[in-house]
PDB file of C-alpha atoms and ligand atoms in Angstrom:
ATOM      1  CA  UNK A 337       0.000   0.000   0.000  1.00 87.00           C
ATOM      2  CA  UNK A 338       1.200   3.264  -1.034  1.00 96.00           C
ATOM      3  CA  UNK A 339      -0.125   6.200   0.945  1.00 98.00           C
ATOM      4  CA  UNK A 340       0.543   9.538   1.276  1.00 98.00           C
ATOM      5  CA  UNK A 341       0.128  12.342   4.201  1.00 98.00           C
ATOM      6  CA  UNK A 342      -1.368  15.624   3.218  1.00 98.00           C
ATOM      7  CA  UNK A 343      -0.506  17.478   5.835  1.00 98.00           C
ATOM      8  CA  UNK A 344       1.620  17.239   8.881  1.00 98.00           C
ATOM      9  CA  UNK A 345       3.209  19.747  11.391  1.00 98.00           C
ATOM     10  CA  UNK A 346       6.439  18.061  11.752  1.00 98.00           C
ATOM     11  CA  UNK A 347       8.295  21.387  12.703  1.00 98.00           C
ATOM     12  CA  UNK A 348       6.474  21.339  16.030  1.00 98.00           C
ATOM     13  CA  UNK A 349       7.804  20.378  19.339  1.00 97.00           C
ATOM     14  CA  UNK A 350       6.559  17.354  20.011  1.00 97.00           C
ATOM     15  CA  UNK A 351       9.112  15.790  17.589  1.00 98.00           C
ATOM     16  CA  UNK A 352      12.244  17.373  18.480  1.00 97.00           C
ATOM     17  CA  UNK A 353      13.029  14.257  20.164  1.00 97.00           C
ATOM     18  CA  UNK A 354      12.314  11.547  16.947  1.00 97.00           C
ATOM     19  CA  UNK A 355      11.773  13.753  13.931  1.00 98.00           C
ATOM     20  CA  UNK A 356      13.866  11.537  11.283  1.00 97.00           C
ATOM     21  CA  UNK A 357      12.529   8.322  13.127  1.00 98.00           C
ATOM     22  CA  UNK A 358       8.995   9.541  12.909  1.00 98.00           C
ATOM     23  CA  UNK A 359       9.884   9.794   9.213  1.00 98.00           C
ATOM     24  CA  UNK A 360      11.166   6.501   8.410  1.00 98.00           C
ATOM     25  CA  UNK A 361       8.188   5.154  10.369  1.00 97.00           C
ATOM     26  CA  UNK A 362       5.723   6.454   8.268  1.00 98.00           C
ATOM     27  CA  UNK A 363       7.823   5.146   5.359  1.00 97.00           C
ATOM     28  CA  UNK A 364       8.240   1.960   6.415  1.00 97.00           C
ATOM     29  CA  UNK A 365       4.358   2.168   7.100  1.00 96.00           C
ATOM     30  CA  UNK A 366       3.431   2.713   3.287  1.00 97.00           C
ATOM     31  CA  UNK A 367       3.462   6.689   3.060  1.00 97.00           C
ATOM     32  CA  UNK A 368       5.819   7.722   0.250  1.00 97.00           C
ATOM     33  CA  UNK A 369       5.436  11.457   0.904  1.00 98.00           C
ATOM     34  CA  UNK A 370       4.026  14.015   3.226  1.00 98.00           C
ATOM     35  CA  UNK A 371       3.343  17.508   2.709  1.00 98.00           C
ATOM     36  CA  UNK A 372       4.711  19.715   5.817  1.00 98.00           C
ATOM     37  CA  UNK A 373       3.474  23.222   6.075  1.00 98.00           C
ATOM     38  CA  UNK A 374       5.530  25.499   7.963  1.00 98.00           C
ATOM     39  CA  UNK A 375       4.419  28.622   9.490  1.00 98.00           C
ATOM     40  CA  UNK A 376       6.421  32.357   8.866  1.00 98.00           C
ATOM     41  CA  UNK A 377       5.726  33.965  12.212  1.00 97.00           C
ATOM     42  CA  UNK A 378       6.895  30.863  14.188  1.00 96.00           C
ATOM     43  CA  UNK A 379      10.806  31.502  13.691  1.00 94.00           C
ATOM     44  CA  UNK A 380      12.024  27.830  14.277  1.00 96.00           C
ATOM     45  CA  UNK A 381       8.795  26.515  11.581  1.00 98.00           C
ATOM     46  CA  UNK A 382      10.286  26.794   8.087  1.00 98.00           C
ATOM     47  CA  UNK A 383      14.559  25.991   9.213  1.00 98.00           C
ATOM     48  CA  UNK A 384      12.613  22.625  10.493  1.00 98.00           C
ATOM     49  CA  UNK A 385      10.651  21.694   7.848  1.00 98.00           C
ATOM     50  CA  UNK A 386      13.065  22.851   5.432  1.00 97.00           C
ATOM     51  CA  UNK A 387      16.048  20.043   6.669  1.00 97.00           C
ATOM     52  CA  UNK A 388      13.216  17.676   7.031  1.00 97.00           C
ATOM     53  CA  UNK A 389      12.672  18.133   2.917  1.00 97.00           C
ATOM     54  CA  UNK A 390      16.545  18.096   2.352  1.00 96.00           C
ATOM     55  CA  UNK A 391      16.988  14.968   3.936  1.00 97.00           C
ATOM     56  CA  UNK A 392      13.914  13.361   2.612  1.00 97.00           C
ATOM     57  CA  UNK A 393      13.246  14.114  -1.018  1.00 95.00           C
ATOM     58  CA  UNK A 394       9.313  13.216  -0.834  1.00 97.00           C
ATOM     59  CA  UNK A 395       9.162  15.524   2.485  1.00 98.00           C
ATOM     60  CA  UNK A 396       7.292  18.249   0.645  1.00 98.00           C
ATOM     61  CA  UNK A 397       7.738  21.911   2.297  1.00 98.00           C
ATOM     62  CA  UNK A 398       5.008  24.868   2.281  1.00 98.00           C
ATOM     63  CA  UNK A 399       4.874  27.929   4.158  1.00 98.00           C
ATOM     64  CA  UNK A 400       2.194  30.544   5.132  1.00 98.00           C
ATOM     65  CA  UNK A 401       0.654  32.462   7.879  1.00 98.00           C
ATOM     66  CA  UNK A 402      -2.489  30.501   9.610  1.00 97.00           C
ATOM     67  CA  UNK A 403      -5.728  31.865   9.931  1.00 97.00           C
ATOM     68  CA  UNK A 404      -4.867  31.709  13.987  1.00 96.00           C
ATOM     69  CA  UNK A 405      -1.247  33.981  13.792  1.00 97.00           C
ATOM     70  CA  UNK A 406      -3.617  36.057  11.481  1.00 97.00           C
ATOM     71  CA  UNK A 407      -3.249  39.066  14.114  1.00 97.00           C
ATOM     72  CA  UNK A 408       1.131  38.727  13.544  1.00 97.00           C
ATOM     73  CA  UNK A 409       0.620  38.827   9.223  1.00 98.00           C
ATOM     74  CA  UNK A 410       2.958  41.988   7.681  1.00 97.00           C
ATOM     75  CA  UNK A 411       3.776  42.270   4.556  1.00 96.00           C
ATOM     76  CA  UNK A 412       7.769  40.834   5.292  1.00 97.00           C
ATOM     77  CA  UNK A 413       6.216  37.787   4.839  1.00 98.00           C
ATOM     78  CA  UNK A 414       4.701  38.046   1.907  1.00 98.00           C
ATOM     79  CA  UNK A 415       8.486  39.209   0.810  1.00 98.00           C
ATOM     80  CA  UNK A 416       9.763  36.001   2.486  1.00 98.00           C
ATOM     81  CA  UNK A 417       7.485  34.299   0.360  1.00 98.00           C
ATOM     82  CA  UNK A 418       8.256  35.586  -2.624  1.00 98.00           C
ATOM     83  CA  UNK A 419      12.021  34.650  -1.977  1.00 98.00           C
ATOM     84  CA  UNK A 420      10.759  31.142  -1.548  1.00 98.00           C
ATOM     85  CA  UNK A 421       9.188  30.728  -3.855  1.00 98.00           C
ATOM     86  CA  UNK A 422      11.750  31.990  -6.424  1.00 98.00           C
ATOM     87  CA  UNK A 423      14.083  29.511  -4.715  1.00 97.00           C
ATOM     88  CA  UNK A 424      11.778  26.681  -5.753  1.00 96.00           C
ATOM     89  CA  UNK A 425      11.719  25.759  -1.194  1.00 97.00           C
ATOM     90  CA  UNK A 426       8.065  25.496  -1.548  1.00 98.00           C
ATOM     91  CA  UNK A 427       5.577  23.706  -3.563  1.00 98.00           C
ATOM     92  CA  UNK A 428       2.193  25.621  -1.934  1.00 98.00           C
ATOM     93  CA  UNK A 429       1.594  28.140  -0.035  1.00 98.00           C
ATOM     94  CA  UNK A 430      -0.182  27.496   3.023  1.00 96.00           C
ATOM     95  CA  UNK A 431      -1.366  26.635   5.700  1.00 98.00           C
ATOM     96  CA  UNK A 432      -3.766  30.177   5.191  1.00 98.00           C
ATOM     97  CA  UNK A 433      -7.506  30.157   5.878  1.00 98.00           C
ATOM     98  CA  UNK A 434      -9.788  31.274   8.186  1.00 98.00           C
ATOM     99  CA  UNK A 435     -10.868  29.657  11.714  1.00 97.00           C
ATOM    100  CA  UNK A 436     -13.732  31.106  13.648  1.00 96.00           C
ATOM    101  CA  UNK A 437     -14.273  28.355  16.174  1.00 94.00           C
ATOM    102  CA  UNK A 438     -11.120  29.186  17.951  1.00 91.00           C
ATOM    103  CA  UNK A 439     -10.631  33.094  17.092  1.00 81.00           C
ATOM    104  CA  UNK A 440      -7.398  33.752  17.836  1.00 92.00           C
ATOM    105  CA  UNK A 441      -6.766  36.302  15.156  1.00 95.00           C
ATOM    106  CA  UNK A 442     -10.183  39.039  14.750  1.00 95.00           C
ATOM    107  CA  UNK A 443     -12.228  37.829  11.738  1.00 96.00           C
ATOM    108  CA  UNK A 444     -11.572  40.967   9.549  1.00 96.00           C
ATOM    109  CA  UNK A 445      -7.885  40.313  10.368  1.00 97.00           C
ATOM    110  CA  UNK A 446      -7.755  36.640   9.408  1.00 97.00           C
ATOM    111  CA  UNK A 447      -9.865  37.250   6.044  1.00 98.00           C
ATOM    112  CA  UNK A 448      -6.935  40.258   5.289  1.00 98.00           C
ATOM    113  CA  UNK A 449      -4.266  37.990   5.852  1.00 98.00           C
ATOM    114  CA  UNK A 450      -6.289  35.150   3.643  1.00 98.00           C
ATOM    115  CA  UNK A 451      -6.825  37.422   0.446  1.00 98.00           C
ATOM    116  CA  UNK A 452      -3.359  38.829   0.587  1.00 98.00           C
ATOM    117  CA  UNK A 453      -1.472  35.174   0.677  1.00 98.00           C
ATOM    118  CA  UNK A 454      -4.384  33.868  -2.078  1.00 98.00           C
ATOM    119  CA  UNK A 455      -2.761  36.877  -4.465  1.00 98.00           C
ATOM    120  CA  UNK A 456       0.484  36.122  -3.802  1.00 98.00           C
ATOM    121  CA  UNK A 457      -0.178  32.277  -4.523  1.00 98.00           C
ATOM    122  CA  UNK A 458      -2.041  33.229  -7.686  1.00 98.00           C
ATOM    123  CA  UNK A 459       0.419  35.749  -9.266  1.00 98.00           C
ATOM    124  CA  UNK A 460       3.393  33.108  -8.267  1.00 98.00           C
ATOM    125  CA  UNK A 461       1.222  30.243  -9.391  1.00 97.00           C
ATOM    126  CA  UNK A 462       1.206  28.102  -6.726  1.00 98.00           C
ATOM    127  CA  UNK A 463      -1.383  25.907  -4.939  1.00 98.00           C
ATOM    128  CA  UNK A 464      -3.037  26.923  -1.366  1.00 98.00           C
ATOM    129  CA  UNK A 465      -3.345  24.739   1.477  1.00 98.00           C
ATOM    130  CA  UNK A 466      -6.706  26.082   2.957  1.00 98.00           C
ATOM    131  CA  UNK A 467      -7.417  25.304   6.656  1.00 98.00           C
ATOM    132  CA  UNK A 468     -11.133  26.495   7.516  1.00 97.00           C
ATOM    133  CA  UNK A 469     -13.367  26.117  10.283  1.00 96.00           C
ATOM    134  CA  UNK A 470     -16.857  27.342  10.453  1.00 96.00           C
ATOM    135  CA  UNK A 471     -15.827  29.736   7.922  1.00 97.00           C
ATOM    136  CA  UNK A 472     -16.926  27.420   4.651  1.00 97.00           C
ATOM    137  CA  UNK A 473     -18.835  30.762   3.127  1.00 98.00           C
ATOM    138  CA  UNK A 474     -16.146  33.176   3.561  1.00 98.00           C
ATOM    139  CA  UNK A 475     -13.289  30.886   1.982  1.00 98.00           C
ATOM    140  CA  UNK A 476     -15.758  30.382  -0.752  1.00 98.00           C
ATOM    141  CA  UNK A 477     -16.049  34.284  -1.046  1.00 98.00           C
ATOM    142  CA  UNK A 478     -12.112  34.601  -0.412  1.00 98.00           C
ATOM    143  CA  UNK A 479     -11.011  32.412  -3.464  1.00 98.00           C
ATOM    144  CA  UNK A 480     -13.497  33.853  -5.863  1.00 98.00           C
ATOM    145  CA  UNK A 481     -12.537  37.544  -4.874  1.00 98.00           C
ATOM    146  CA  UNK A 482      -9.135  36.672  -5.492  1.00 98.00           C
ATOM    147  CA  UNK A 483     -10.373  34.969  -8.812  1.00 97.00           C
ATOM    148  CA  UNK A 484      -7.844  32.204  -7.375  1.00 98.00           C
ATOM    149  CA  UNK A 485      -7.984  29.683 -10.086  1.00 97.00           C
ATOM    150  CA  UNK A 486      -4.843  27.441  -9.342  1.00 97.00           C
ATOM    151  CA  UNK A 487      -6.731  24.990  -6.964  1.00 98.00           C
ATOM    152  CA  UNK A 488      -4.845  22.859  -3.735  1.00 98.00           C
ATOM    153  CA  UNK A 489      -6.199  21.423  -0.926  1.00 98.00           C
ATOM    154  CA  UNK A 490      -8.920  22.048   1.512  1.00 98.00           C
ATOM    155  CA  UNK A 491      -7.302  20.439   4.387  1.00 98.00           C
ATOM    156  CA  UNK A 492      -8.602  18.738   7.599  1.00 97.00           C
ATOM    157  CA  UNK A 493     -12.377  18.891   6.244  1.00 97.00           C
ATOM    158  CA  UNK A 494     -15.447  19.376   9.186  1.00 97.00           C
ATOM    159  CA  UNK A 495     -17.624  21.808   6.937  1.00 96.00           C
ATOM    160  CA  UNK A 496     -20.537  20.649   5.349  1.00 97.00           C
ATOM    161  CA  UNK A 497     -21.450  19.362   1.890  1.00 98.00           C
ATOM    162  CA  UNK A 498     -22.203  22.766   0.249  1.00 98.00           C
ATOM    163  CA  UNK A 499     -18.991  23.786   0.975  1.00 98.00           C
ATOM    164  CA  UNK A 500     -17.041  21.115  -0.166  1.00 98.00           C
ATOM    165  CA  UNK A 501     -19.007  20.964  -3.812  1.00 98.00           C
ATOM    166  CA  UNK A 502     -18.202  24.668  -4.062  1.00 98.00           C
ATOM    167  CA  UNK A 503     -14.452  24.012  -3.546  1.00 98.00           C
ATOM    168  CA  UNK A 504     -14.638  20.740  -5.526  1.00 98.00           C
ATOM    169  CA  UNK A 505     -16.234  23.337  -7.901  1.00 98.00           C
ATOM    170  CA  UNK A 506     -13.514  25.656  -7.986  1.00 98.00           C
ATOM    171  CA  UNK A 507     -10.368  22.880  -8.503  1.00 98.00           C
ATOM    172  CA  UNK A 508      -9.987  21.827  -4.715  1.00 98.00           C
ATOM    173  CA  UNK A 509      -9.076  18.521  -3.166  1.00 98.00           C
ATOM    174  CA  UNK A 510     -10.669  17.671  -0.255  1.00 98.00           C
ATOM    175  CA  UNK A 511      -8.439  16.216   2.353  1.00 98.00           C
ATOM    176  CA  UNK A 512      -9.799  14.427   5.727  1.00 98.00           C
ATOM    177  CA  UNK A 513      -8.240  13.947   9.083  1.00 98.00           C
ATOM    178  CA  UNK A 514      -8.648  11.009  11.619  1.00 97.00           C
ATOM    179  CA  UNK A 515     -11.574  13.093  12.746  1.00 97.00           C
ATOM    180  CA  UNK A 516     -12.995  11.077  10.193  1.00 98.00           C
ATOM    181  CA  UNK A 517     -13.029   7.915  12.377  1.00 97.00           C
ATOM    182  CA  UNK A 518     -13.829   9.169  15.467  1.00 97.00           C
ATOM    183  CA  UNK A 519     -17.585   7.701  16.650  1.00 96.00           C
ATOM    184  CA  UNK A 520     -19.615  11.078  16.395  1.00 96.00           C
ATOM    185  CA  UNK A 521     -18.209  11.978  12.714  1.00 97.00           C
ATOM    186  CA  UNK A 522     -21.351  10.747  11.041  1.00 98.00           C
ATOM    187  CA  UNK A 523     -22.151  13.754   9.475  1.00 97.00           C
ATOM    188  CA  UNK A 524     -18.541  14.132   8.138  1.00 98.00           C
ATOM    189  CA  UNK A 525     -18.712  10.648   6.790  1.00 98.00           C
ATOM    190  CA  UNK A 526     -21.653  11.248   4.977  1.00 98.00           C
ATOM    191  CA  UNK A 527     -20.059  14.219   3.191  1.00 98.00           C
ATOM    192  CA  UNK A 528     -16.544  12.420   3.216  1.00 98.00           C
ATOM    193  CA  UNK A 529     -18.893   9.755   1.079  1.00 98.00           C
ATOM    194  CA  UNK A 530     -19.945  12.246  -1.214  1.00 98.00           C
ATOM    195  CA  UNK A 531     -16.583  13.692  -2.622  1.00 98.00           C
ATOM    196  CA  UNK A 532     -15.181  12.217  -5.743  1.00 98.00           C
ATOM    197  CA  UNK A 533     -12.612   9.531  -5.531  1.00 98.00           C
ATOM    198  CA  UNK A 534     -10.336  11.619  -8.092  1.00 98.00           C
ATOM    199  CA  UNK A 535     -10.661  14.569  -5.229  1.00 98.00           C
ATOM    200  CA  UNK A 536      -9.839  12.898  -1.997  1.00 98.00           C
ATOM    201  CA  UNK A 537      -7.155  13.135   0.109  1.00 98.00           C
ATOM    202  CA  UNK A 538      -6.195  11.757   3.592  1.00 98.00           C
ATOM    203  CA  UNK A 539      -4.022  12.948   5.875  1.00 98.00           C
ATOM    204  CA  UNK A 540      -2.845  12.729  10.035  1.00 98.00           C
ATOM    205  CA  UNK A 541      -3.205  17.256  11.025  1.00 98.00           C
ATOM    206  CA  UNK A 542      -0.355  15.404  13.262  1.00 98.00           C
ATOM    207  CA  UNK A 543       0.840  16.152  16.244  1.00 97.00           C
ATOM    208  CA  UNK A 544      -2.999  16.752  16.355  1.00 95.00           C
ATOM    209  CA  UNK A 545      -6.421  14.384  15.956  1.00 94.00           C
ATOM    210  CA  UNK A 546      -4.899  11.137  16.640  1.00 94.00           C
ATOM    211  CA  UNK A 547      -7.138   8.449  14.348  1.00 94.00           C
ATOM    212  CA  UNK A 548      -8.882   5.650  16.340  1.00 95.00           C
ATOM    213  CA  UNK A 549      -7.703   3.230  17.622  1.00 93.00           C
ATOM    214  CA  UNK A 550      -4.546   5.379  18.671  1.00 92.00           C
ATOM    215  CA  UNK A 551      -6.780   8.526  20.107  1.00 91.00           C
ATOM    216  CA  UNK A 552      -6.938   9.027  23.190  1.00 82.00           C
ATOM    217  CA  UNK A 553      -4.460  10.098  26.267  1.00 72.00           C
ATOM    218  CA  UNK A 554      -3.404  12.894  24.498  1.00 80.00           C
ATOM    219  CA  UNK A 555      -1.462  10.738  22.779  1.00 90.00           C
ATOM    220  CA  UNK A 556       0.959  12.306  19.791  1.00 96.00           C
ATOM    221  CA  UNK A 557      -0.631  11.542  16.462  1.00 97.00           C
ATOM    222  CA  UNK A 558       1.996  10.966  13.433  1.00 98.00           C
ATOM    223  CA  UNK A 559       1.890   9.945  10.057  1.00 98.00           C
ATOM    224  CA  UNK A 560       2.277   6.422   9.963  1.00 97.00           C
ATOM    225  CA  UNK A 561      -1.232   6.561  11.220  1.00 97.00           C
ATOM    226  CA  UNK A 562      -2.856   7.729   8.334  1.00 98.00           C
ATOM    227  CA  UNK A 563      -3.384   4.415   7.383  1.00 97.00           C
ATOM    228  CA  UNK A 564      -6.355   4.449   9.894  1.00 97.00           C
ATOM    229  CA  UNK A 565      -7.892   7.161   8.287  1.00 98.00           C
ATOM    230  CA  UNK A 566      -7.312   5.573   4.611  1.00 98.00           C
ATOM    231  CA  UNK A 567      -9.215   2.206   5.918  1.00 98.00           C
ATOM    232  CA  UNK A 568     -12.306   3.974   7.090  1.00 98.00           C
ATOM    233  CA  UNK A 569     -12.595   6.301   3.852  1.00 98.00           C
ATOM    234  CA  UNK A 570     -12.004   3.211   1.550  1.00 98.00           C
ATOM    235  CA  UNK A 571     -15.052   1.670   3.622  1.00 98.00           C
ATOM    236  CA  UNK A 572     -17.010   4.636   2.502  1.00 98.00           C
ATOM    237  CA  UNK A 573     -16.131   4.288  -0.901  1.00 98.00           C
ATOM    238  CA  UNK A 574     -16.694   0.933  -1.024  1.00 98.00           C
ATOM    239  CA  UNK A 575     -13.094   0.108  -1.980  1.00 98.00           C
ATOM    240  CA  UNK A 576      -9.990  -2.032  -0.505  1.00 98.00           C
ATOM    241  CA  UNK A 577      -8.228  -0.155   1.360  1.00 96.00           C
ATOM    242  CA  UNK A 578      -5.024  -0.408  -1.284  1.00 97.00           C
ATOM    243  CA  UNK A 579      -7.305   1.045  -4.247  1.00 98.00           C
ATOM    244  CA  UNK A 580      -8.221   3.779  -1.776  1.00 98.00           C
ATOM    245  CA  UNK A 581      -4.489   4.347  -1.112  1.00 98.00           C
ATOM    246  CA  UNK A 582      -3.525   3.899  -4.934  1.00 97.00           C
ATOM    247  CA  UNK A 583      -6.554   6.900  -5.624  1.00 98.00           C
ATOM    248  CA  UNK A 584      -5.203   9.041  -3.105  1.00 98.00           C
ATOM    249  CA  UNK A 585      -1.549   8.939  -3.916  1.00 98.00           C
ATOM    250  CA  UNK A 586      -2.162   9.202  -7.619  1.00 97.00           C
ATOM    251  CA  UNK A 587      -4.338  12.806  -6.539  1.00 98.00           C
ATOM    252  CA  UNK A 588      -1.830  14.050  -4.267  1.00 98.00           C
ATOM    253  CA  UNK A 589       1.044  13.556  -7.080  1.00 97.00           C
ATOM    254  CA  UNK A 590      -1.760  14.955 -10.023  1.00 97.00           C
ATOM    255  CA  UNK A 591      -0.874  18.370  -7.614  1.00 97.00           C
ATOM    256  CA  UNK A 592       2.504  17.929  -6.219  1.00 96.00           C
ATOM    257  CA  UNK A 593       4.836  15.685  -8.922  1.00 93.00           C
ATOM    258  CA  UNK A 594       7.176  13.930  -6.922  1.00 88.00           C
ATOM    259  CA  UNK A 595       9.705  11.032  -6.921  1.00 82.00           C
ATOM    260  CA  UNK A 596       8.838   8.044  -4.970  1.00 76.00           C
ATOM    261  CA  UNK A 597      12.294   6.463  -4.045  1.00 64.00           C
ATOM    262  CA  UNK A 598      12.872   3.336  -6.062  1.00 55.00           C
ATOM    263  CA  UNK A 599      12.692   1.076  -3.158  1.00 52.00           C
ATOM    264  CA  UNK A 600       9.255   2.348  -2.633  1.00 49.00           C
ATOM    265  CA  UNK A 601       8.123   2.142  -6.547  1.00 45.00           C
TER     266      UNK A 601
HETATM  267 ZN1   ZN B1612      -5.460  23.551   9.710  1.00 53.43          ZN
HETATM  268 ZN1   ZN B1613      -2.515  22.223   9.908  1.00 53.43          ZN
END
């Protein structure tokens, strides 16, 4: 089974002590790349995830401001990434989006810092990596202001089905967390059943959302464990879980080319 992780925060703490172990892991588990978004206002994010990439080839590097550090966005980081993007250190830019469950940046500020990273993504021609929560209408409104037309990934999906047709609509993959095995997810399965097999993703959100059966204890969730998520989506689409994998892979590499390592071919 080849599988790959959408979207892990491997620049945070909680793998200072294992990070290249936690990587081998997950390889040795089936996942033959993983897309790591780093954020600009956190100084130690993008040095991280930026070794992490050099000494794994399919460690795939972005870089944004989230819709939570909204509040710290200036426009030296839009220079920053403009400088990486030139350098060819990033394949998307992201994670940016909006998140008005937690609030941690004001609304107007988080929707500013949105539209502003969407241009710069557009004019550079780069895919997004869109986080939202409770904020489905207002990323739909975002990316059509912007006229953003380049597509990426709507990443750890809870909206509702509206929201993912309209991105579907506008070039998005839809990418699901372990959230999506937890026992009170129904709703999100039903719409997780719903997206088109050529538009799914799957991904850990790790350290965060730990899939069943590893939730739990506040224990550290990590890419290996995507596979959980991968079995319980392939249930919904009726599939084996290795044609589930194989459909997800192929999408993730239909937006980010990359090399799988021979041994892994
Ligand atoms: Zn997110
Ligand atoms: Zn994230």
């Amino acid at each position: 089974m080849r599988l790959v992780d959408s979207h892990a925060h491997l620049d945070m703490a909680e793998f200072d002590a294992d990070r290249p172990d936690v990587v081998r892991r997950a390889f040795a588990a089936g996942i033959v790349a993983i897309l790591c978004p780093a954020d600009l206002t956190r100084p130690a994010s993008l040095p991280t995830i930026a070794g992490l990439a050099a000494e794994f080839p399919t460690v795939l590097a972005a870089a944004g401001v989230h819709a939570h550090q909204a509040k710290d966005f200036a426009r030296g980081h839009l220079d920053e990434l403009g400088r990486l993007a030139a350098a060819g250190a990033i394949r998307a830019v992201g994670e940016i989006g909006l998140d008005y469950h937690y609030d941690f940046s004001p609304p107007e500020t988080q929707r500013e810092a949105l539209r502003a990273q969407l241009a710069f993504a557009a004019a550079a021609g780069l895919p997004v990596i869109l986080h939202s929560r409770l904020s489905g209408a207002d990323i739909i409104a975002a990316v059509d202001a912007e006229r953003f037309g380049r597509g990426g990934i709507l990443h750890c999906f809870t909206e509702d089905w509206p929201t993912a047709r309209a991105m579907l609509d506008r070039g998005f993959f839809v990418s699901f967390s372990g959230i999506l095995t937890f026992p009170k997810a129904g709703d999100l399965r039903e719409v997780a059943a719903k997206v088109p097999l050529d538009r799914l993703l799957v991904e850990t959100d790790s350290p965060y959302l730990a899939p069943v059966p590893y939730r739990g204890s506040g224990r550290r969730n990590e890419p290996a464990f995507v596979v959980e998520t991968a079995r319980v989506l392939a249930g919904l689409k009726g599939l084996a879980p290795d044609a589930l994998a194989e459909a997800t892979t192929r999408n993730f590499a239909a937006l980010f080319p990359f090399e799988m390592a021979p041994a892994e071919c």
